Short mmCIF file of C-alpha atoms in Angstrom, two decimals:
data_model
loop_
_atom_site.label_atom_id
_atom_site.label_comp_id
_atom_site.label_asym_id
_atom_site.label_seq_id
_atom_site.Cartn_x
_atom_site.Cartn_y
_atom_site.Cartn_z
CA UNK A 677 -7.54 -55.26 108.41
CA UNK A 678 -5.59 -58.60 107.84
CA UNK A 679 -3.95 -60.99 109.92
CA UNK A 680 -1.09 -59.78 110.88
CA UNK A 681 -2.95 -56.15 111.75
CA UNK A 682 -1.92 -54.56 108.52
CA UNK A 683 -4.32 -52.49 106.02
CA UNK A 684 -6.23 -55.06 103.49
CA UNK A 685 -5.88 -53.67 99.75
CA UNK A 686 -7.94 -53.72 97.03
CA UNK A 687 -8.02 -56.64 94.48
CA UNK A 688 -7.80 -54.51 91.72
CA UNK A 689 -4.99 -52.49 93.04
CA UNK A 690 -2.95 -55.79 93.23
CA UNK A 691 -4.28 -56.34 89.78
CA UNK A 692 -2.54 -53.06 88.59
CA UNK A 693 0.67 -53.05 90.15
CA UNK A 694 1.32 -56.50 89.03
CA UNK A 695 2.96 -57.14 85.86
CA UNK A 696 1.94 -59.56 83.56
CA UNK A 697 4.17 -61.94 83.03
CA UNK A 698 6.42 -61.33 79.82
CA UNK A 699 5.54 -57.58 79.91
CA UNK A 700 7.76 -54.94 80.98
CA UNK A 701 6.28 -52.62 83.69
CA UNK A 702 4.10 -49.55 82.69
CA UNK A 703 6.23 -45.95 83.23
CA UNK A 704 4.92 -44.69 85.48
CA UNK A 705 2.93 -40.29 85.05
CA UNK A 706 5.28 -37.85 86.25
CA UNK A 707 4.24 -35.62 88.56
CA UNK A 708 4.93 -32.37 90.14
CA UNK A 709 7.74 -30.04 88.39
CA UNK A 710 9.49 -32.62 86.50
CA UNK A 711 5.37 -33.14 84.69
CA UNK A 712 5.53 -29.36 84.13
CA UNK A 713 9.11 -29.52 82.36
CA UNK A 714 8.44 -32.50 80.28
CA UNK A 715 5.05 -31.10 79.19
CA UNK A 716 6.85 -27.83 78.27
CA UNK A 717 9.59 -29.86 76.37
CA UNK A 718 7.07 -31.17 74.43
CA UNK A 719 5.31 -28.33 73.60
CA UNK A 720 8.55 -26.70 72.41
CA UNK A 721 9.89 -29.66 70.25
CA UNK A 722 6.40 -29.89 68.58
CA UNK A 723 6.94 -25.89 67.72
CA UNK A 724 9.88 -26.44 66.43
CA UNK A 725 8.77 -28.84 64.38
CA UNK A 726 5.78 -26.96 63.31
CA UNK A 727 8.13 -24.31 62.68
CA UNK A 728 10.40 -26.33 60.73
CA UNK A 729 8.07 -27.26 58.41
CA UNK A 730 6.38 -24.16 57.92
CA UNK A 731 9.72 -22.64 56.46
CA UNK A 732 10.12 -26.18 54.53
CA UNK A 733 6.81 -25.87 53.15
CA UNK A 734 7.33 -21.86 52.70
CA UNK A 735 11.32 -23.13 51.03
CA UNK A 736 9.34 -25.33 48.48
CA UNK A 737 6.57 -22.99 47.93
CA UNK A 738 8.75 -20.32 46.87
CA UNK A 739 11.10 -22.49 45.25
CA UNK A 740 8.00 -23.73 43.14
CA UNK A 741 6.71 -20.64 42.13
CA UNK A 742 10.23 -19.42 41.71
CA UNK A 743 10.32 -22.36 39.24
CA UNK A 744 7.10 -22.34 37.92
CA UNK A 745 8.27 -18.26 37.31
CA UNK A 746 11.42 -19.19 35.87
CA UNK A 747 9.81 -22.06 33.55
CA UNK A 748 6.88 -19.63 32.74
CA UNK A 749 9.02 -17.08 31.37
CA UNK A 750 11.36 -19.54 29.29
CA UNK A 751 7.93 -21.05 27.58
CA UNK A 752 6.72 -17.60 27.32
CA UNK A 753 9.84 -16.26 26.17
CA UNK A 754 10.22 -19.88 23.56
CA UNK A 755 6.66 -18.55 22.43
CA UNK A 756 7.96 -15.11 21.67
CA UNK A 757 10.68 -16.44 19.55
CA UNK A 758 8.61 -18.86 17.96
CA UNK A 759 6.33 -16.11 17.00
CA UNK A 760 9.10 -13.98 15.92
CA UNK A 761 10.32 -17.27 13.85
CA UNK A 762 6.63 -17.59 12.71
CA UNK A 763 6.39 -13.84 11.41
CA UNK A 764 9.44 -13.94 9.37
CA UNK A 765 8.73 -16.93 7.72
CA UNK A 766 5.05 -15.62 7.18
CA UNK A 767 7.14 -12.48 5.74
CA UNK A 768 9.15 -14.90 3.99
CA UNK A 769 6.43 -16.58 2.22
CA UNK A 770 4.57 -13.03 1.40
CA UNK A 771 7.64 -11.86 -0.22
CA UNK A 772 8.34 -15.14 -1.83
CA UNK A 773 4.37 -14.99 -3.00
CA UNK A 774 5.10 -11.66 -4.51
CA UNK A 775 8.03 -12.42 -6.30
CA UNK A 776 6.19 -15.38 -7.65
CA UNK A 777 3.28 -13.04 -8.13
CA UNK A 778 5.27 -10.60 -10.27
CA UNK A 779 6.71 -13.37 -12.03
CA UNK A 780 4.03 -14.93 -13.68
CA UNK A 781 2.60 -11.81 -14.27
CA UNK A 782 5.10 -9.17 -15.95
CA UNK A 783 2.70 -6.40 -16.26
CA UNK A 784 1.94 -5.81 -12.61
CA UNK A 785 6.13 -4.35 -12.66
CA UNK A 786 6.02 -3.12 -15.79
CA UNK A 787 6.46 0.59 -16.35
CA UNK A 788 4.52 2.68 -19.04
CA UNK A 789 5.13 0.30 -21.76
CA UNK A 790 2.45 -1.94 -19.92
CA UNK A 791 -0.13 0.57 -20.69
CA UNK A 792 -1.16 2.46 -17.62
CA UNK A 793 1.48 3.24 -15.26
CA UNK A 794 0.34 2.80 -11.39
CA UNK A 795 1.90 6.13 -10.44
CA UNK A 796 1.76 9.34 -12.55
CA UNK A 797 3.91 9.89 -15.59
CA UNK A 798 6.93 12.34 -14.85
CA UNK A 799 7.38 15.18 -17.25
CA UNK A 800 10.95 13.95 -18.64
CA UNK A 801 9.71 10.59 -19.03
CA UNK A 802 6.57 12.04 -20.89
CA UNK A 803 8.97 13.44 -23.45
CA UNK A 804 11.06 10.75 -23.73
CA UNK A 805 8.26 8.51 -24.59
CA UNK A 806 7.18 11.09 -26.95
CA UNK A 807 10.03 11.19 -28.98
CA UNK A 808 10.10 7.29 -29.25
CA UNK A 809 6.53 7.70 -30.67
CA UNK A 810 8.02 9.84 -32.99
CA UNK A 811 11.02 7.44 -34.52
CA UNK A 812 8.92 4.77 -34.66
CA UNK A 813 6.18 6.59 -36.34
CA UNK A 814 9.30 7.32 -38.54
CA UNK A 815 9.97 3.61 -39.08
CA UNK A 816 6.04 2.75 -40.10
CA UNK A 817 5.80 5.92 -42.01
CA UNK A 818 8.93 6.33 -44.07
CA UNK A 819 6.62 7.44 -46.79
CA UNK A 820 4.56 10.39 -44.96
CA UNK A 821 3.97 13.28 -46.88
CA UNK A 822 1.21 16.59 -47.18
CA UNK A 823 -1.68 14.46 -48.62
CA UNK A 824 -3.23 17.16 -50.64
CA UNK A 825 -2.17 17.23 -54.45
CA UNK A 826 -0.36 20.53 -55.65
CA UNK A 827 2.33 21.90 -57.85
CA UNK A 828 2.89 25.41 -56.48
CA UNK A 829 2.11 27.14 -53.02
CA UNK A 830 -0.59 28.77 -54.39
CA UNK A 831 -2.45 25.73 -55.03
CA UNK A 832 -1.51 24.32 -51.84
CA UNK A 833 -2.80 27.38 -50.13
CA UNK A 834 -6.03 27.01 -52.34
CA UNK A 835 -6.41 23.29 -51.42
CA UNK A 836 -5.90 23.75 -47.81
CA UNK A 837 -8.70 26.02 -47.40
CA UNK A 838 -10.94 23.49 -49.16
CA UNK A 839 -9.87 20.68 -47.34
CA UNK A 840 -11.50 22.17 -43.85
CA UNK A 841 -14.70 19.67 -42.86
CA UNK A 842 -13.70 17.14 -45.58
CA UNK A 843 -11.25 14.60 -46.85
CA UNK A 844 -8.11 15.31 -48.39
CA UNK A 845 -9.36 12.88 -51.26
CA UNK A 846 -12.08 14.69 -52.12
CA UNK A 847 -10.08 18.22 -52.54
CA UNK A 848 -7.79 16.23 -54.47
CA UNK A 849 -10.78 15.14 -56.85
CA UNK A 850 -12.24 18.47 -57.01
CA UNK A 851 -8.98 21.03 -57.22
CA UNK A 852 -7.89 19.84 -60.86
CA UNK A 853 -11.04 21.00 -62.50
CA UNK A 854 -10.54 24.45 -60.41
CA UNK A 855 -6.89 25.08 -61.29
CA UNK A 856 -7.50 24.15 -65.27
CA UNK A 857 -10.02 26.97 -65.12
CA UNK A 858 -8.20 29.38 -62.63
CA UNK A 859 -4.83 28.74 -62.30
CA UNK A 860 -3.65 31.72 -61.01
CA UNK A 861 -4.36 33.68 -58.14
CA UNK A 862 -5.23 36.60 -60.78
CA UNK A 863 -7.47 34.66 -62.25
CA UNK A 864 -9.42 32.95 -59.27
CA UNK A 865 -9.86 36.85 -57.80
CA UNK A 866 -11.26 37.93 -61.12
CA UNK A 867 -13.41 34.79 -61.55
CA UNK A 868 -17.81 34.76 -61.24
CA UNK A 869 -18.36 33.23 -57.89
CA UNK A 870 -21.15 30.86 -58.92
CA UNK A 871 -19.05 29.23 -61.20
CA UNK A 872 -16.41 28.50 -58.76
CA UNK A 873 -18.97 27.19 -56.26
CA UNK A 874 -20.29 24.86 -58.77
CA UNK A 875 -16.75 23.72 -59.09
CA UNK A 876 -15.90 22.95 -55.34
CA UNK A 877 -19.18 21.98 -54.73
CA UNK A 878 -18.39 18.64 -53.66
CA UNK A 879 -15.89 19.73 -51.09
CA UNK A 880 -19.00 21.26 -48.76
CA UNK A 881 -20.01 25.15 -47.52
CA UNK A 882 -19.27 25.96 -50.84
CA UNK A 883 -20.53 29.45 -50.69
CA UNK A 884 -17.90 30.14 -47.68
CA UNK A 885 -15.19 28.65 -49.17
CA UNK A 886 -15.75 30.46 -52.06
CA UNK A 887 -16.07 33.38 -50.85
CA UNK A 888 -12.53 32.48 -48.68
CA UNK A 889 -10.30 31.36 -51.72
CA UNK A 890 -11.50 34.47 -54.36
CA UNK A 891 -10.82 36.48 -50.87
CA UNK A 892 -7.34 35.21 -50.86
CA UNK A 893 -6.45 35.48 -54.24
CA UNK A 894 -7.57 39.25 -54.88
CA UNK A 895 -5.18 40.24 -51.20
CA UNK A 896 -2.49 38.05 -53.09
CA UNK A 897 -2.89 40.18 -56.03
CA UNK A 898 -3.17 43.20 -54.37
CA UNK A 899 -0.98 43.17 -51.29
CA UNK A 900 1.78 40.71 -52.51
CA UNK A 901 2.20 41.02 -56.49
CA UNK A 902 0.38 37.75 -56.94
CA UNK A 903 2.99 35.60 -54.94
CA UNK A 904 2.66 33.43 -51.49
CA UNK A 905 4.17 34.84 -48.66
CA UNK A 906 6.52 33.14 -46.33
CA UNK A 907 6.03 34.21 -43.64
CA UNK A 908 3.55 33.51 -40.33
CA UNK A 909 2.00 37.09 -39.93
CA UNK A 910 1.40 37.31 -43.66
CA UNK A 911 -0.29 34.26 -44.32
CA UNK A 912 -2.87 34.83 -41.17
CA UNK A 913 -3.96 37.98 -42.53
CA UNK A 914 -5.48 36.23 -45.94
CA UNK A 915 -9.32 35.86 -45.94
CA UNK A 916 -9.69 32.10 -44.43
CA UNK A 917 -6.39 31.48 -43.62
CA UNK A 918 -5.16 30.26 -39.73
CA UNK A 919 -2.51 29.07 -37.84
CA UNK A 920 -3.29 25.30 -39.35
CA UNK A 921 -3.39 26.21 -43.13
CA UNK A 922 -0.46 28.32 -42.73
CA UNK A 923 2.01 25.76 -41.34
CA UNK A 924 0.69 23.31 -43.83
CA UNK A 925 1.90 25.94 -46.61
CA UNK A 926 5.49 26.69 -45.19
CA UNK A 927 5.89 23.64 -43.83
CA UNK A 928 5.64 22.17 -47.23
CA UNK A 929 5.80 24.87 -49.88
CA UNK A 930 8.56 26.64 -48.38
CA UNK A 931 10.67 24.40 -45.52
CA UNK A 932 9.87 26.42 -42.98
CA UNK A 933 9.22 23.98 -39.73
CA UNK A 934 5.76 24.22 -38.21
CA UNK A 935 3.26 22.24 -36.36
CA UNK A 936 0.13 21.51 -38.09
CA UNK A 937 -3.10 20.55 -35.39
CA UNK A 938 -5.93 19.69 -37.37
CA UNK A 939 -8.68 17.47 -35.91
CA UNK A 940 -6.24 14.39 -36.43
CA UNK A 941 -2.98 15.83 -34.57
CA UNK A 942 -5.35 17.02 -31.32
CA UNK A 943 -6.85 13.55 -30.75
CA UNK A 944 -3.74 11.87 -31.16
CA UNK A 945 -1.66 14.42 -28.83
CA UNK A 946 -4.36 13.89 -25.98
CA UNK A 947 -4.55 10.29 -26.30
CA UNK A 948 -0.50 9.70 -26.00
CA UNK A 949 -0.94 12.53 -23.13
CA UNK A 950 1.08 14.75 -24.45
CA UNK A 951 -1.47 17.34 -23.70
CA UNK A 952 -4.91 17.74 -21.44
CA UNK A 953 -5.78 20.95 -24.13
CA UNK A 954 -8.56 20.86 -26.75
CA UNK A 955 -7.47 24.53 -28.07
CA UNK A 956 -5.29 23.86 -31.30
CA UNK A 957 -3.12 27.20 -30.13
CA UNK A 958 -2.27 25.70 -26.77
CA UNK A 959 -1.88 22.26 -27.87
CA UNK A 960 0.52 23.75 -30.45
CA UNK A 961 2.65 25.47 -28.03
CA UNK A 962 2.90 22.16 -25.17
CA UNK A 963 3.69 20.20 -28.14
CA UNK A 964 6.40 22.28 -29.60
CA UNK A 965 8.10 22.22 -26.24
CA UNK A 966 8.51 18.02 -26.46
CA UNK A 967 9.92 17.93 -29.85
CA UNK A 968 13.20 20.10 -31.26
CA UNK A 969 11.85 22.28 -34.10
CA UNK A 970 13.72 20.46 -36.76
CA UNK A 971 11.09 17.64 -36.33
CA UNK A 972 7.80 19.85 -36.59
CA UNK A 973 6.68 19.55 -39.75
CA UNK A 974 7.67 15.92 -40.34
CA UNK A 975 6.23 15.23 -36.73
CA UNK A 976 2.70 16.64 -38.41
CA UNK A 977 2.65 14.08 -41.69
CA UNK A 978 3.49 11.19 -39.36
CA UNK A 979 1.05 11.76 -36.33
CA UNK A 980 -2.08 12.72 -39.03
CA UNK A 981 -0.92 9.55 -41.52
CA UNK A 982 -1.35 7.33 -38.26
CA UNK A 983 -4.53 8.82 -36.85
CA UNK A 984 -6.15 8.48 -40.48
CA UNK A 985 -5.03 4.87 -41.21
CA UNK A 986 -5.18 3.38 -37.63
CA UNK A 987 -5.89 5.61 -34.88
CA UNK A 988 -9.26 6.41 -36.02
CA UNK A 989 -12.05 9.07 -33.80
CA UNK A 990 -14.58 6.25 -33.34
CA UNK A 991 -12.96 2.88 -33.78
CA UNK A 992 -8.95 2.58 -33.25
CA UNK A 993 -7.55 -0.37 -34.47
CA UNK A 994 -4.93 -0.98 -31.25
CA UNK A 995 -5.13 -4.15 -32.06
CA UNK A 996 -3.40 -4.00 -35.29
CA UNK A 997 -0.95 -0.45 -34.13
CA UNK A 998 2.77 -0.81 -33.99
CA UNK A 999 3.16 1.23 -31.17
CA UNK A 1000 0.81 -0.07 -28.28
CA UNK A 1001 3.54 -0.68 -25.97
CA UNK A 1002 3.99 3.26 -25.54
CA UNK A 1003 0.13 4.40 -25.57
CA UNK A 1004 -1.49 5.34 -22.42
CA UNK A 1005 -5.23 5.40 -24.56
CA UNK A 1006 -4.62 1.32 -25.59
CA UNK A 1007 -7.84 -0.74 -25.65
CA UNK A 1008 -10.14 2.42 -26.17
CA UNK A 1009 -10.49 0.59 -29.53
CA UNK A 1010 -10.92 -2.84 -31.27
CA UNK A 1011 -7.75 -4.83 -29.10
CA UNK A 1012 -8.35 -8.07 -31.48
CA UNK A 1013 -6.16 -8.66 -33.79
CA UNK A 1014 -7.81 -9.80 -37.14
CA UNK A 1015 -10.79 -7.76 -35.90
CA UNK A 1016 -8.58 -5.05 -35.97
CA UNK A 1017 -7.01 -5.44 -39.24
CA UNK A 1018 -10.75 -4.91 -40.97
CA UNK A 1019 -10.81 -1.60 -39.40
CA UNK A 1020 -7.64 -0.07 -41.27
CA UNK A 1021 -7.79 2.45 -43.79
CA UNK A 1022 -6.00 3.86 -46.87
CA UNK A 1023 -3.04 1.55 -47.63
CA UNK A 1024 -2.79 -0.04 -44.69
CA UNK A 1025 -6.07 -1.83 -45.35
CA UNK A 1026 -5.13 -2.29 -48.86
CA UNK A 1027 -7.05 0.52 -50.20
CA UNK A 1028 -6.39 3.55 -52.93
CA UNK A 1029 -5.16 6.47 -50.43
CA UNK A 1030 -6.08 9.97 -50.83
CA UNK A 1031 -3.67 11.49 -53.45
CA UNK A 1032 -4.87 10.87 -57.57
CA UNK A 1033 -0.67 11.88 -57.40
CA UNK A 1034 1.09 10.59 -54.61
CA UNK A 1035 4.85 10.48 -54.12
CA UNK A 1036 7.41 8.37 -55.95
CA UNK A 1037 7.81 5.87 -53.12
CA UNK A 1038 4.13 5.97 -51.72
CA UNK A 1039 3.87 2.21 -51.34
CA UNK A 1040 -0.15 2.70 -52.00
CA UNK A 1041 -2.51 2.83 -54.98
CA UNK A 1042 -3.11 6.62 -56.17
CA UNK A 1043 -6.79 7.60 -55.50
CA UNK A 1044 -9.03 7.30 -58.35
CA UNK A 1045 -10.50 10.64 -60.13
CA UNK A 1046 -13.90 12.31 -59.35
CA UNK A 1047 -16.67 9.93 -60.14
CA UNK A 1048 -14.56 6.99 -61.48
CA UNK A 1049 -14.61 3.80 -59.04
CA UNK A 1050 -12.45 2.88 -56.73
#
């Protein structure tokens, strides 16, 4: 207790409730209901703040991914046009290659006259090409004729028949000895065979052919009054006599138009395609279908003349042959050209050709006779 009777307090207490000097006095805790409100004030604003920013942070989320969306899809959609932009210019330059491709090298759009079409030769075009063969055959064979010496169709006939399994030139060597002897077809039938084989004994199978040409001339005596038919189905029936010999003889002796396919005429027609055939009778027929009739026999001289001077069976000379820009077959032979040029035959190489009497405007050297040098 103190003086005065009041209560003494503690030091510290004073201590408390005194303010320092210069400070303002401490608020003092709330208590009761007004503590409750204020805490619940507090625990509402701090809510709505969390709140608050939740949906801020949720606003910039989604506007960032909305965005990152929206700038995803313009860099994916700049990529796609890029790439588009990319693969046309990459067609661009393929096309542009090609061109450039095709224009240093001419062949690679070049059509049969490059030699070996990529895609297969139509029918009409194989004819046109055909014909073309044919005028400019015309144009390096002016001259072409039958290459078998003869003054009548009986020695024509004669000659022919000899002339199967060897050269023209060596028929034409051999057939004036046999017609100065047996110049008729009389006198062939009524001649001693042995004789006449000793006489076309250079020709080879001189025992068939003799027996072939005496065969011939007694049915032309007999069956025809010693004359040469005309005609297809009469010519075939003589001893020795086919389809080839008899369009040589009315081709030539009489003007009748024919094909004639000897070995020359079928390699030819296969290498220039004009037929897949290695029967003369079929090849005959495809070919007479490409060419109008008028050209037959003509057609014959001029495809034999070139497969005897340049087109050769074992060796072609394609590089010295006018007409390499239409052949499917070029560079089955020699392709150089001065190698070439050793390989050609007849007057094209500068040699005698077959006839001892050619033509009046064969531009070759007649062939020289039996056993005299070239």
């Amino acid at each position: 207790m103190g003086e005065h009777g009041a209560p003494k307090r503690a030091k510290g207490a004073n201590r408390e409730s005194a303010p320092e000097p210069g400070r303002a006095p401490a608020p003092r805790p709330a208590t009761g209901t007004a503590a409750k409100d204020t805490a619940k004030t507090g625990t509402e604003a701090r809510g709505t703040a969390q709140a608050g920013a939740a949906k801020s942070g949720t606003a910039r989320t989604g506007t960032a991914k909305t965005g990152a969306a929206k700038s995803g899809t313009a860099r994916t959609g700049t990529a796609k046009a890029g790439a588009a932009r990319t693969g046309t210019a990459k067609a661009g330059a393929t096309a542009s290659g090609k061109r450039r491709t095709a224009a240093a090298d001419p062949s690679r759009t070049a059509g049969p006259e490059a030699h070996r079409a990529a895609k297969p030769e139509s029918r009409l075009a194989m004819v046109r090409r055909a014909r073309r063969i044919n005028r400019e055959l015309a144009e390096v064979y002016p001259y072409a004729h039958p290459e078998l010496d003869f003054r009548n169709p009986f020695e024509l006939l004669v000659a022919t028949v000899l002339s199967a399994q060897t050269t023209d030139l060596r028929v034409n060597q051999t057939t004036p000895a046999l017609f100065a002897k047996y110049p008729t077809p009389e006198d062939l039938a009524a001649a001693v065979p042995e004789e006449v084989e000793e006489l076309i004994r250079p020709t080879g199978f001189f025992r068939a052919k003799t027996k072939s040409i005496m065969g011939l001339s007694a049915a032309l005596r007999d069956d025809f009054g010693g004359e040469v038919p005309g005609r297809l189905e009469d010519l075939v029936k003589l001893p020795g006599v086919g389809r080839k010999t008899a369009f040589v003889v009315l081709g030539n002796a009489f003007g009748v138009p024919g094909i004639t396919v000897d070995t020359h005429f079928m390699r030819l027609a296969r290498r220039w395609k004009w037929t897949e055939s290695d029967d003369p009778v079929k090849i005959e027929a495809e070919v007479a279908t490409i060419f109008p009739k008028s050209e037959w026999t003509m057609l014959s001289h001029r495809v034999i003349f070139h497969g005897r001077r340049i087109c050769h069976a074992r060796k072609p000379a394609c590089g010295a042959c006018p007409i390499t820009h239409l052949c499917p077959s070029y560079g089955e032979g020699e392709t150089d050209p001065e190698k070439a040029a050793k390989l050609l035959k007849y007057e094209k190489g500068g040699f005698p050709g077959q006839r001892l009497n050619p033509p009046p405007d064969y531009p070759g050297r007649p062939a020289p006779p039996l056993g005299a040098s070239g």
